[in-house]
Amino acid sequence: MVLSQLLLDLQKAEVGKVREKEPLANHTTMKIGGPADILVEPANITKLEETMKIIKKHGSKWRAVGRGSNLLVSDKGIEGVVIKLGAGMDHLEIKDGIVTVGGGYPLVKLVTVVSKQGLSGLEFAGGIPGSVGGAVFMNAGAHGSDISKVLIRAHILFEDGTMEWVNNGQLHFSYRTSVLQTIRPGICLEAVFQLEQKDRKMVVDQLQKNKNYRRETQPFSYPSCGSVFRNPLPNYAGQLIEEAGLKGYVVGGAQISEQHANFIINKNNAKAQDVLDIIQHVKKTILEKRGIEMKTEVEIIGRN
């Protein structure tokens, strides 16, 4: 594949913003990550379809990202095309409790907007960073609820470049996962949620309570990717890491947060390798001490 010709074709098609060798540290909440060969921010879904046709024509590798809140990108970057769902993929329509929203729409913003209308069902997501598309992909959740409880259907771009509306059951949701991560890799372009009309003050108060809990218990002073490990229920990842004496553990510029042990913070220009080394140390330590195999919630992507 000749990247220069692919780049030229994308630019000629005017699919949106197209950048070459774009550092992905600029597009992740952890502020870590080498360059994407090509980064495309499609202007809308039609332009995304054009982008996919061009990518397929060239046989290029590709992947999509949202707001980069659950990603650890390799220091060597990502081969091929990275599609960023952002402006142009952030439409919102609310009618009779049915919310249709673009995959690039910020989840925190969506939760705030619907709560002010007294629409209940997404309060659990108060303070969860990332995009709506990423939340569907990961089945984001907290406070005993998750995306699967309120999603009706989703518009998905699958790995082969096809697009399809699928219903909740077809996504095979489970704890912090969906079929989009496993059997049918894909990304969420749009989501439709069913919310319930309730007392506005009650909904807003519950949302604020959830936001306050996050602020009090999670580190916001330094960049992070959110929770690093899945909870190996009935245990909790943060508690296991803390009990193992690993709070504050440092490799290079990365550190296990002293506030919440399931967060790794970028304290001083950390590299992806620093974070990976901490992840491996945690896995090894917890396995030796507790016999529990820790699995990452953060998605680790890019060149080896």
Phi, psi and omega in degrees: 000132177263108185299324183298322179288321176299314179301315181297317180295320178294319180292318179298322182285350180050052183283345183148207176285128180233123182230146179255140178052046182276122179297125181282350172300336178281353188232015176233149180291341179277349181058039179227144173140133177286188187281148166275138176307311177220134175244127179239131171246095184299143182288333179191183184293324177299317179291330175294319177300318178296318179302314182295322178298318181293318179298315181295322179301322182271352181067029183279150169289151177206161170203163182245152173225157175255249180267004172069029186272346183234031186238141166240112183262134179307148176298336181273000177081197185233133180283141175086218186253132171253124179260120179258122177272110182216233178303135184097341178237035186227038178287159181212132176223132180234125180209119177053042177082355177265121183248118176251122190218143179290150182297337180272000182288134179296130182299317180301318180294318179300313181300319180294316182298312184289326181295324179293343176263005179075020179268123187254149176140339181246010182301330180302334186273005179302117179092354178283120181285173175105180183260166176300318179299317178295324180295322177292315179306316185267354191050056181304143181200168177186163174053037174082008178223172178200179184302323183299338182286339186235350182282133175268307181204168181215147177265117190244137168260113183272168186301330181276003177094355178279154178239142186203142171275128178234150180271172184308312184297327180290344181273351175046057181293143166212191186303113177054032178207164176210173179298339182292340178268344191234272189291318181233081182304134180186177179230152182270120179270325179212152177225148176238122182247147173254113179248163186246132179287124179222183177298124186302314183298320181296318181293313181297319180297318179293320178299315181295323178299317179293320178297315181298320180300317179297315181298324183282333188249349184238151183281124178241000183280339182230154177298142176209174178252014185085201180298131183274319184247148171288148176287120177279074187309143008280004178277163176243133185304312182301319181293318179298317181293320179294316180295334178279000178076027186260359177302133179085358181299132187239137166226119181057234180266005181254151182211142170289125185303138176280349179270320181216117189289349177267015176242135171250125184256150174271091188275329184205078178052049182295152173260160176301323181296326176300315181293317179299321179296321177294316179303313180296321179295319178297313180303312182297315183295313182293323178296317180291319185278322188239351182070022181251130178272115181275135179241140184284144170267324177295141179269125182257117187226163175113182181293143177282000000 
